[in-house]
Each structure stands twice: as structure tokens, then as C-alpha cells.
mmCIF file of C-alpha atoms and ligand atoms in Angstrom:
data_model
loop_
_atom_site.group_PDB
_atom_site.id
_atom_site.type_symbol
_atom_site.label_atom_id
_atom_site.label_comp_id
_atom_site.label_asym_id
_atom_site.label_seq_id
_atom_site.Cartn_x
_atom_site.Cartn_y
_atom_site.Cartn_z
ATOM 1 C CA LEU A 30 -0.220 -0.151 -0.014
ATOM 2 C CA GLU A 31 2.755 2.407 1.038
ATOM 3 C CA GLU A 32 4.630 1.392 -2.227
ATOM 4 C CA SER A 33 1.684 2.443 -4.561
ATOM 5 C CA ALA A 34 0.978 5.678 -2.518
ATOM 6 C CA LYS A 35 4.698 6.346 -3.286
ATOM 7 C CA LEU A 36 4.414 5.265 -7.000
ATOM 8 C CA ALA A 37 1.236 7.437 -6.799
ATOM 9 C CA THR A 38 3.207 10.658 -5.933
ATOM 10 C CA VAL A 39 6.215 10.191 -8.379
ATOM 11 C CA LEU A 40 3.698 9.561 -11.303
ATOM 12 C CA GLU A 41 1.550 12.476 -10.456
ATOM 13 C CA ARG A 42 4.656 14.620 -10.490
ATOM 14 C CA LEU A 43 5.527 13.337 -13.756
ATOM 15 C CA GLY A 44 3.760 15.204 -16.175
ATOM 16 C CA ASP A 45 5.072 18.638 -14.846
ATOM 17 C CA ARG A 46 8.696 17.116 -15.133
ATOM 18 C CA LEU A 47 8.181 16.070 -18.817
ATOM 19 C CA ALA A 48 6.838 19.698 -19.570
ATOM 20 C CA ALA A 49 10.503 21.098 -19.457
ATOM 21 C CA TYR A 50 12.072 18.466 -21.715
ATOM 22 C CA ASP A 51 12.476 20.088 -25.303
ATOM 23 C CA ASP A 52 13.693 17.390 -26.984
ATOM 24 C CA TRP A 53 11.100 14.270 -27.374
ATOM 25 C CA GLY A 54 12.858 12.437 -30.325
ATOM 26 C CA GLN A 55 11.564 11.681 -33.686
ATOM 27 C CA PRO A 56 8.829 8.860 -34.194
ATOM 28 C CA ALA A 57 9.969 6.017 -36.303
ATOM 29 C CA GLN A 58 10.146 7.443 -39.725
ATOM 30 C CA TYR A 59 10.495 4.522 -41.979
ATOM 31 C CA ILE A 60 7.343 3.193 -41.267
ATOM 32 C CA PRO A 61 4.462 5.635 -42.058
ATOM 33 C CA SER A 62 1.594 5.131 -40.627
ATOM 34 C CA LEU A 63 3.899 5.749 -37.463
ATOM 35 C CA ALA A 64 5.986 8.809 -38.851
ATOM 36 C CA ARG A 65 3.237 11.310 -38.482
ATOM 37 C CA ILE A 66 2.248 10.687 -34.690
ATOM 38 C CA PRO A 67 3.168 13.631 -32.666
ATOM 39 C CA ALA A 68 5.959 12.961 -30.510
ATOM 40 C CA ARG A 69 4.599 15.076 -27.434
ATOM 41 C CA GLN A 70 2.642 12.847 -25.487
ATOM 42 C CA PHE A 71 3.166 9.801 -22.793
ATOM 43 C CA ALA A 72 1.717 7.011 -21.016
ATOM 44 C CA VAL A 73 2.634 5.303 -18.195
ATOM 45 C CA ALA A 74 0.935 2.311 -16.426
ATOM 46 C CA ALA A 75 1.987 0.282 -13.487
ATOM 47 C CA CYS A 76 0.650 -3.138 -12.273
ATOM 48 C CA LEU A 77 1.769 -3.665 -8.891
ATOM 49 C CA ARG A 78 1.953 -7.223 -7.066
ATOM 50 C CA SER A 79 -0.562 -5.638 -4.123
ATOM 51 C CA GLY A 80 -3.016 -5.651 -7.658
ATOM 52 C CA GLN A 81 -3.170 -2.117 -7.364
ATOM 53 C CA THR A 82 -2.416 -0.193 -11.038
ATOM 54 C CA VAL A 83 -1.017 3.453 -10.854
ATOM 55 C CA THR A 84 -0.944 5.663 -14.165
ATOM 56 C CA ALA A 85 -0.091 9.069 -15.945
ATOM 57 C CA GLY A 86 -0.560 10.565 -19.395
ATOM 58 C CA SER A 87 -2.786 9.026 -21.560
ATOM 59 C CA PRO A 88 -3.153 5.083 -20.082
ATOM 60 C CA GLU A 89 -5.749 4.105 -22.052
ATOM 61 C CA LYS A 90 -4.683 5.202 -25.679
ATOM 62 C CA ARG A 91 -3.349 2.712 -27.984
ATOM 63 C CA PHE A 92 -0.085 2.508 -29.647
ATOM 64 C CA SER A 93 1.559 0.022 -31.679
ATOM 65 C CA ILE A 94 3.276 -2.122 -29.794
ATOM 66 C CA GLN A 95 6.201 -3.291 -32.769
ATOM 67 C CA SER A 96 8.857 -5.420 -31.310
ATOM 68 C CA ILE A 97 7.576 -5.660 -27.459
ATOM 69 C CA SER A 98 5.371 -8.030 -29.460
ATOM 70 C CA LYS A 99 8.971 -10.222 -29.338
ATOM 71 C CA VAL A 100 8.627 -11.033 -26.088
ATOM 72 C CA PHE A 101 5.050 -12.881 -26.114
ATOM 73 C CA THR A 102 6.546 -14.271 -29.436
ATOM 74 C CA LEU A 103 9.496 -15.505 -27.776
ATOM 75 C CA CYS A 104 7.159 -16.839 -24.939
ATOM 76 C CA LEU A 105 5.204 -19.329 -27.115
ATOM 77 C CA ALA A 106 8.402 -20.399 -29.402
ATOM 78 C CA MET A 107 10.248 -21.493 -26.237
ATOM 79 C CA GLY A 108 6.856 -23.578 -25.431
ATOM 80 C CA ARG A 109 6.779 -25.078 -28.887
ATOM 81 C CA HIS A 110 10.374 -26.036 -29.494
ATOM 82 C CA GLY A 111 11.760 -25.740 -25.946
ATOM 83 C CA GLU A 112 15.674 -26.097 -26.604
ATOM 84 C CA GLN A 113 15.932 -26.487 -30.298
ATOM 85 C CA LEU A 114 14.851 -22.979 -30.490
ATOM 86 C CA TRP A 115 18.254 -21.820 -29.337
ATOM 87 C CA SER A 116 19.934 -23.932 -32.443
ATOM 88 C CA TRP A 117 18.349 -21.265 -34.297
ATOM 89 C CA VAL A 118 18.628 -18.099 -32.652
ATOM 90 C CA GLY A 119 21.276 -17.021 -29.960
ATOM 91 C CA ARG A 120 21.016 -15.348 -26.841
ATOM 92 C CA GLU A 121 23.948 -12.827 -27.216
ATOM 93 C CA PRO A 122 23.647 -9.214 -27.459
ATOM 94 C CA SER A 123 24.552 -7.893 -30.808
ATOM 95 C CA GLY A 124 25.849 -4.807 -29.987
ATOM 96 C CA THR A 125 24.396 -3.256 -33.595
ATOM 97 C CA SER A 126 21.150 -1.677 -34.753
ATOM 98 C CA PHE A 127 17.985 -3.714 -34.564
ATOM 99 C CA ASP A 128 18.217 -4.554 -38.485
ATOM 100 C CA SER A 129 21.804 -5.042 -39.107
ATOM 101 C CA LEU A 130 22.341 -7.422 -42.002
ATOM 102 C CA SER A 131 26.202 -7.422 -41.862
ATOM 103 C CA ILE A 132 26.204 -9.408 -38.022
ATOM 104 C CA LEU A 133 23.670 -11.774 -39.413
ATOM 105 C CA GLU A 134 26.189 -12.307 -42.388
ATOM 106 C CA ALA A 135 28.960 -12.580 -40.128
ATOM 107 C CA HIS A 136 27.421 -15.215 -38.070
ATOM 108 C CA GLY A 137 26.238 -17.699 -40.828
ATOM 109 C CA GLY A 138 22.609 -16.376 -40.944
ATOM 110 C CA LYS A 139 22.124 -17.424 -37.372
ATOM 111 C CA PRO A 140 20.910 -14.459 -35.579
ATOM 112 C CA ARG A 141 22.456 -13.105 -32.595
ATOM 113 C CA ASN A 142 19.481 -13.003 -29.859
ATOM 114 C CA PRO A 143 15.984 -13.507 -30.400
ATOM 115 C CA PHE A 144 14.742 -9.497 -29.996
ATOM 116 C CA ASP A 145 16.729 -8.501 -32.798
ATOM 117 C CA ASN A 146 14.586 -8.425 -36.190
ATOM 118 C CA ALA A 147 16.503 -11.350 -37.485
ATOM 119 C CA GLY A 148 16.139 -13.125 -34.149
ATOM 120 C CA ALA A 149 12.475 -12.288 -34.140
ATOM 121 C CA ILE A 150 11.937 -13.243 -37.420
ATOM 122 C CA VAL A 151 12.907 -16.883 -36.636
ATOM 123 C CA THR A 152 10.777 -17.008 -33.384
ATOM 124 C CA THR A 153 7.937 -16.111 -35.548
ATOM 125 C CA ALA A 154 8.849 -18.605 -38.414
ATOM 126 C CA SER A 155 9.088 -21.357 -35.830
ATOM 127 C CA LEU A 156 5.377 -20.604 -34.726
ATOM 128 C CA LEU A 157 4.474 -21.206 -38.162
ATOM 129 C CA SER A 158 5.981 -24.145 -38.968
ATOM 130 C CA GLY A 159 3.270 -26.690 -40.557
ATOM 131 C CA ARG A 160 0.354 -24.141 -40.270
ATOM 132 C CA GLU A 161 -1.372 -21.242 -41.817
ATOM 133 C CA PRO A 162 0.207 -17.458 -40.930
ATOM 134 C CA LYS A 163 -3.428 -16.801 -39.900
ATOM 135 C CA ALA A 164 -3.563 -20.047 -37.012
ATOM 136 C CA ALA A 165 0.058 -18.232 -35.806
ATOM 137 C CA LEU A 166 -1.262 -14.954 -35.392
ATOM 138 C CA THR A 167 -4.471 -16.154 -33.884
ATOM 139 C CA GLU A 168 -2.551 -18.164 -31.447
ATOM 140 C CA LEU A 169 -0.123 -15.355 -30.320
ATOM 141 C CA LEU A 170 -3.188 -12.416 -30.054
ATOM 142 C CA ASP A 171 -5.208 -15.317 -27.701
ATOM 143 C CA PHE A 172 -1.725 -15.816 -25.635
ATOM 144 C CA VAL A 173 -1.871 -11.353 -25.320
ATOM 145 C CA ARG A 174 -5.060 -11.013 -24.677
ATOM 146 C CA TYR A 175 -5.198 -14.102 -21.896
ATOM 147 C CA LEU A 176 -1.962 -12.629 -20.534
ATOM 148 C CA ALA A 177 -3.640 -8.932 -20.192
ATOM 149 C CA ASP A 178 -7.192 -10.911 -19.350
ATOM 150 C CA ASP A 179 -8.518 -8.320 -21.636
ATOM 151 C CA GLU A 180 -10.223 -9.824 -25.298
ATOM 152 C CA GLY A 181 -10.164 -5.949 -26.565
ATOM 153 C CA ILE A 182 -6.638 -6.337 -28.133
ATOM 154 C CA TYR A 183 -6.197 -6.196 -31.929
ATOM 155 C CA ILE A 184 -3.998 -6.025 -34.864
ATOM 156 C CA ASP A 185 -3.930 -2.763 -36.798
ATOM 157 C CA ASN A 186 -3.796 -3.909 -40.419
ATOM 158 C CA GLU A 187 -3.128 -0.345 -41.790
ATOM 159 C CA VAL A 188 0.237 -0.370 -39.601
ATOM 160 C CA ALA A 189 0.752 -3.683 -40.989
ATOM 161 C CA GLN A 190 0.329 -3.087 -44.721
ATOM 162 C CA SER A 191 2.309 0.465 -43.989
ATOM 163 C CA GLU A 192 5.372 -1.688 -42.928
ATOM 164 C CA ALA A 193 5.170 -4.483 -45.641
ATOM 165 C CA LYS A 194 5.729 -1.527 -47.816
ATOM 166 C CA THR A 195 8.708 -0.468 -46.532
ATOM 167 C CA GLY A 196 9.958 -2.948 -44.848
ATOM 168 C CA PHE A 197 13.183 -3.723 -47.201
ATOM 169 C CA THR A 198 15.631 -4.620 -44.592
ATOM 170 C CA ASN A 199 13.357 -7.231 -42.842
ATOM 171 C CA VAL A 200 13.046 -8.449 -46.105
ATOM 172 C CA ALA A 201 16.642 -8.799 -47.088
ATOM 173 C CA LEU A 202 17.108 -10.382 -43.501
ATOM 174 C CA ALA A 203 14.623 -12.934 -44.046
ATOM 175 C CA ASN A 204 15.856 -13.483 -47.519
ATOM 176 C CA LEU A 205 19.814 -14.385 -46.053
ATOM 177 C CA MET A 206 18.241 -16.610 -43.647
ATOM 178 C CA ARG A 207 16.048 -18.364 -45.943
ATOM 179 C CA ALA A 208 19.317 -18.796 -47.959
ATOM 180 C CA LYS A 209 21.392 -20.105 -45.366
ATOM 181 C CA GLY A 210 18.325 -22.376 -44.102
ATOM 182 C CA THR A 211 17.800 -20.936 -40.801
ATOM 183 C CA ILE A 212 14.452 -20.775 -41.679
ATOM 184 C CA LEU A 213 12.346 -22.826 -44.317
ATOM 185 C CA GLU A 214 9.118 -21.453 -45.027
ATOM 186 C CA PRO A 215 8.487 -18.974 -47.364
ATOM 187 C CA PRO A 216 10.228 -15.390 -46.508
ATOM 188 C CA GLU A 217 6.818 -13.654 -47.593
ATOM 189 C CA LEU A 218 4.804 -15.767 -45.178
ATOM 190 C CA VAL A 219 7.169 -15.594 -42.251
ATOM 191 C CA LEU A 220 7.619 -11.737 -42.976
ATOM 192 C CA GLY A 221 3.685 -11.063 -43.086
ATOM 193 C CA THR A 222 3.398 -12.755 -39.704
ATOM 194 C CA TYR A 223 5.924 -10.862 -38.549
ATOM 195 C CA PHE A 224 4.657 -7.482 -39.615
ATOM 196 C CA HIS A 225 1.214 -8.223 -38.215
ATOM 197 C CA GLN A 226 2.405 -9.355 -34.929
ATOM 198 C CA CYS A 227 4.686 -6.070 -34.606
ATOM 199 C CA ALA A 228 1.640 -3.941 -35.252
ATOM 200 C CA ILE A 229 -0.686 -5.502 -32.380
ATOM 201 C CA GLU A 230 -2.256 -2.516 -30.785
ATOM 202 C CA MET A 231 -2.463 -2.026 -26.799
ATOM 203 C CA SER A 232 -2.830 0.864 -24.287
ATOM 204 C CA ALA A 233 -0.171 1.024 -21.591
ATOM 205 C CA SER A 234 -2.900 -0.411 -19.391
ATOM 206 C CA GLN A 235 -3.165 -3.428 -21.231
ATOM 207 C CA LEU A 236 0.525 -3.704 -21.822
ATOM 208 C CA ALA A 237 1.285 -3.446 -17.946
ATOM 209 C CA GLN A 238 -1.463 -6.072 -17.501
ATOM 210 C CA ALA A 239 0.147 -8.491 -20.134
ATOM 211 C CA GLY A 240 3.614 -8.130 -18.287
ATOM 212 C CA ARG A 241 2.295 -8.973 -14.816
ATOM 213 C CA ALA A 242 3.198 -12.972 -15.665
ATOM 214 C CA LEU A 243 7.007 -12.071 -16.619
ATOM 215 C CA ALA A 244 7.094 -10.026 -13.337
ATOM 216 C CA PHE A 245 5.527 -11.859 -10.219
ATOM 217 C CA LEU A 246 2.040 -13.371 -11.476
ATOM 218 C CA PRO A 247 2.263 -17.119 -11.104
ATOM 219 C CA LEU A 248 1.052 -18.870 -14.416
ATOM 220 C CA ALA A 249 0.142 -22.192 -15.489
ATOM 221 C CA PRO A 250 3.710 -23.832 -16.309
ATOM 222 C CA SER A 251 2.233 -24.816 -19.786
ATOM 223 C CA ALA A 252 1.688 -21.019 -20.233
ATOM 224 C CA ILE A 253 4.981 -19.754 -18.988
ATOM 225 C CA SER A 254 7.319 -21.584 -16.703
ATOM 226 C CA VAL A 255 9.254 -20.358 -13.935
ATOM 227 C CA SER A 256 12.330 -20.930 -15.876
ATOM 228 C CA GLN A 257 11.462 -19.651 -19.113
ATOM 229 C CA ARG A 258 10.252 -16.275 -17.422
ATOM 230 C CA ARG A 259 13.513 -16.088 -15.776
ATOM 231 C CA ARG A 260 15.107 -16.515 -19.193
ATOM 232 C CA VAL A 261 12.639 -14.402 -21.001
ATOM 233 C CA ASN A 262 14.221 -11.570 -18.311
ATOM 234 C CA ALA A 263 17.791 -12.292 -18.841
ATOM 235 C CA LEU A 264 17.331 -11.582 -22.571
ATOM 236 C CA MET A 265 15.490 -8.558 -21.806
ATOM 237 C CA VAL A 266 18.090 -7.245 -19.626
ATOM 238 C CA THR A 267 20.970 -8.370 -22.128
ATOM 239 C CA CYS A 268 19.180 -7.562 -25.678
ATOM 240 C CA GLY A 269 16.075 -5.822 -24.881
ATOM 241 C CA LEU A 270 16.924 -2.213 -26.262
ATOM 242 C CA TYR A 271 19.327 -3.442 -28.752
ATOM 243 C CA ASP A 272 22.551 -1.698 -28.945
ATOM 244 C CA GLN A 273 21.468 0.608 -25.997
ATOM 245 C CA SER A 274 20.792 -2.538 -23.231
ATOM 246 C CA GLY A 275 24.216 -1.980 -21.543
ATOM 247 C CA ASP A 276 23.638 1.470 -21.233
ATOM 248 C CA PHE A 277 19.702 0.880 -20.233
ATOM 249 C CA ALA A 278 21.062 -1.397 -17.727
ATOM 250 C CA PHE A 279 23.850 1.054 -16.382
ATOM 251 C CA GLN A 280 20.751 3.903 -15.855
ATOM 252 C CA VAL A 281 18.082 1.975 -15.180
ATOM 253 C CA GLY A 282 18.905 -1.878 -14.214
ATOM 254 C CA LEU A 283 15.822 -3.563 -14.637
ATOM 255 C CA PRO A 284 14.842 -6.107 -17.606
ATOM 256 C CA ALA A 285 12.762 -4.013 -20.359
ATOM 257 C CA LYS A 286 11.991 -4.575 -24.383
ATOM 258 C CA SER A 287 11.393 -1.677 -26.560
ATOM 259 C CA GLY A 288 9.490 -1.275 -29.488
ATOM 260 C CA VAL A 289 9.744 1.217 -32.489
ATOM 261 C CA GLY A 290 6.223 2.407 -31.727
ATOM 262 C CA GLY A 291 7.641 4.348 -28.568
ATOM 263 C CA GLY A 292 6.751 1.738 -26.131
ATOM 264 C CA LEU A 293 8.798 0.128 -22.901
ATOM 265 C CA LEU A 294 7.394 -2.874 -21.060
ATOM 266 C CA LEU A 295 9.740 -2.610 -18.036
ATOM 267 C CA LEU A 296 9.626 -5.656 -15.018
ATOM 268 C CA VAL A 297 10.842 -5.091 -11.760
ATOM 269 C CA PRO A 298 10.810 -8.891 -10.733
ATOM 270 C CA ASN A 299 8.531 -9.733 -7.794
ATOM 271 C CA GLN A 300 7.023 -6.357 -7.596
ATOM 272 C CA ALA A 301 5.807 -4.865 -10.683
ATOM 273 C CA SER A 302 5.112 -4.477 -14.318
ATOM 274 C CA ILE A 303 5.320 -1.403 -15.929
ATOM 275 C CA ALA A 304 4.333 -0.286 -19.546
ATOM 276 C CA ILE A 305 5.608 3.075 -20.497
ATOM 277 C CA TRP A 306 4.750 5.037 -23.780
ATOM 278 C CA ALA A 307 6.508 7.893 -25.689
ATOM 279 C CA PRO A 308 6.405 8.109 -29.537
ATOM 280 C CA GLY A 309 9.541 9.787 -30.212
ATOM 281 C CA LEU A 310 12.628 7.692 -30.605
ATOM 282 C CA ASN A 311 16.449 8.228 -30.150
ATOM 283 C CA ALA A 312 19.221 7.034 -32.517
ATOM 284 C CA LYS A 313 19.016 3.523 -31.258
ATOM 285 C CA GLY A 314 15.343 3.348 -32.263
ATOM 286 C CA ASN A 315 14.117 3.143 -28.766
ATOM 287 C CA SER A 316 11.496 5.746 -27.268
ATOM 288 C CA LYS A 317 13.674 9.051 -25.908
ATOM 289 C CA VAL A 318 11.402 10.238 -23.128
ATOM 290 C CA GLY A 319 10.690 6.670 -22.322
ATOM 291 C CA ILE A 320 14.100 5.651 -20.858
ATOM 292 C CA ARG A 321 14.432 8.795 -18.686
ATOM 293 C CA ILE A 322 11.070 8.189 -17.051
ATOM 294 C CA ALA A 323 12.010 4.452 -16.859
ATOM 295 C CA ALA A 324 15.412 5.925 -15.334
ATOM 296 C CA HIS A 325 13.195 8.467 -13.113
ATOM 297 C CA ILE A 326 11.013 5.830 -11.199
ATOM 298 C CA ALA A 327 13.556 3.450 -11.073
ATOM 299 C CA GLU A 328 15.461 5.739 -9.161
ATOM 300 C CA GLU A 329 12.303 7.134 -7.092
ATOM 301 C CA MET A 330 11.231 3.937 -5.993
ATOM 302 C CA ASN A 331 14.810 2.658 -5.498
ATOM 303 C CA TRP A 332 13.959 -0.351 -7.629
ATOM 304 C CA SER A 333 17.047 -2.207 -9.436
ATOM 305 C CA LEU A 334 18.141 -5.913 -10.084
ATOM 306 C CA TYR A 335 21.395 -4.743 -8.292
ATOM 307 C CA SER A 336 20.717 -4.891 -4.722
HETATM 308 N N1 LIG B 14 8.262 -3.923 -36.823
HETATM 309 C C1 LIG B 14 9.596 -2.997 -36.468
HETATM 310 C C2 LIG B 14 10.709 -3.617 -37.449
HETATM 311 O O1 LIG B 14 10.599 -4.846 -38.127
HETATM 312 C C3 LIG B 14 10.196 -3.314 -35.330
HETATM 313 C C4 LIG B 14 11.549 -2.815 -35.013
HETATM 314 C C5 LIG B 14 11.436 -2.306 -33.667
HETATM 315 O O2 LIG B 14 10.008 -2.344 -32.975
HETATM 316 N N2 LIG B 14 12.676 -2.045 -33.003
HETATM 317 O O3 LIG B 14 11.266 -2.930 -37.867
#
């Protein structure tokens, strides 16, 4: 109770703090339907273990979760393929941009980790094997709705189409992996599924709810086991913000996953699941103000993995 009151005070003061920021970054320019979103806006929703939810900004406003979806796809892929998954995708930080072609080629077409685009294209492909894209997307959407305990979560088709038209680097990544045999499905089918997965729309409230299962809420082991949860958290620490993951661990010290829609899912293990959104990005493709909000909350609440 004390904790939620303290967080409520921190979040109440957030709006005034943010008003003083001049540089909110720039929304993703390479996805036309994201490019036109005004940068100066934000949302925070925090679900605490006690059951309380504390919010700030526009917690009900829906945004494109983009790469945050990779966390949910990874959970399903781990459940579907077990240890075999790691023969197709590594678990090391890449130290390169999220869509780097050269690091993929340097490693013989095996992606460094499941959160870079190449790695997520592989986990998405692994959900397809032997079935239609529609079936894989339905499973993913049902899983996210189950985690969020909310049936009202959908894919924004316009965003998916928009990215399909301009996602040339992802096309190159998928083709390289098909050529090397990392994926066996037709690249266009895998990419269609991947773009739709990235186009899932959620509010900060819904995303924070869904994140509870990765932070503190015990689930049936068939949904997410304890060991899977720990592994996903570890990958969020090492790879969740691409080539800014080290800096984020240094500044904030908590597992997180970003998306080019400006979202950030921040976990406080055993304590809280926090969704943050501010659509302007920095040069690494992570939410510029979102990271500042995460750092501020972690500091004020004295939350860190590192004692
Ligand atoms: N859909 C985006 C892409 O493939 C996801 C990237 C991201 O959110 N970092 O480029």
C-alpha cells in the first residue's frame, strides 16, 4: 500500500517534469503510419504485485507495440520448441542496430538473439512451421489477450500494410536466413506474419497487465514456466534495447523491452510490471522520453536488479 502511494506521488509529478523537456525525439520514420504520430505525448501504467494499478498521462491510448511483441512470440516459441529453439537463434547481445544485416551474415545467418529483427523473424517462423499464418497469429493474439486478461486487443492492419510496403531491410534479413537455411518457410509468409505481430495495438494499461506474468504473477507452467520467465527476463536485460541494452542496464538496472512505436515494457521482478509510452525515438530506435521516465521511476522507487 505504501509502495503504491509512493508511486502515485512520483507519477503525479511526472507531467510537470516532462513539460520541461524540449527534445522528445522523432517517431519511427521508416514506417509511414507511425511517422505522423505527434512526439509530445506519453503514458505510464504500473501494475503492482499488491493488485493496484497506478497510471499517468494517457494510459488508455492505444499504440503500436512493435518489437515488444517479440517477448510474447518468444514465450510461445520456447513453449513450442524447447531447447531446439536455440539451435536457430542465439542469446548474446548484438551490439548492432536492431536490423543489422552485417552481423547476421557474419554469424552465418544465425541471429544473435530473439529480440533483434532477424531473431524475431526466426521465432515468428518457428510458430508457423506446418500451419497457416492466420493460425499462428490467432495463437499469439489469444496468448496476449490471456496474459492481459482482456479480449479487446487487436492488430492494426494499416500499420502492418504500411510496414509491409517499406520493410525492405526485413525482407533482406528474411531472405538471407532462407538462403542459409535458418528458416525453411517462404520469406514472404514469415514476414507477413511478423509485420502483423509487430502491429498489435495495446494501451499502456493493457501492456502492463500482460507483463505481470513476466514480473510476478504465477501462471500455469504450460503458459510460462518459472524457468522460461527467468530466461525471458535475462534476455530483456541483455538484448531488450538492442545496442542500448548496456547503457539501459547501467542507467536503470531492470529488464525491459522496447518497440519502435515508442513503447517500453519495464519489469521489476517480484514487484511490478510497468508499461511506458512516448512515441519519439532516439538514434537507437528506443523511446527517448520513455527511457528517462523508466530511469526516473527506478530511482525514485529504489528499484533495481542490482541490490
Ligand atoms: N516492426 C519493426 C521492424 O521490423 C520492429 C522494430 C522495432 O520495434 N525495433 O522494423
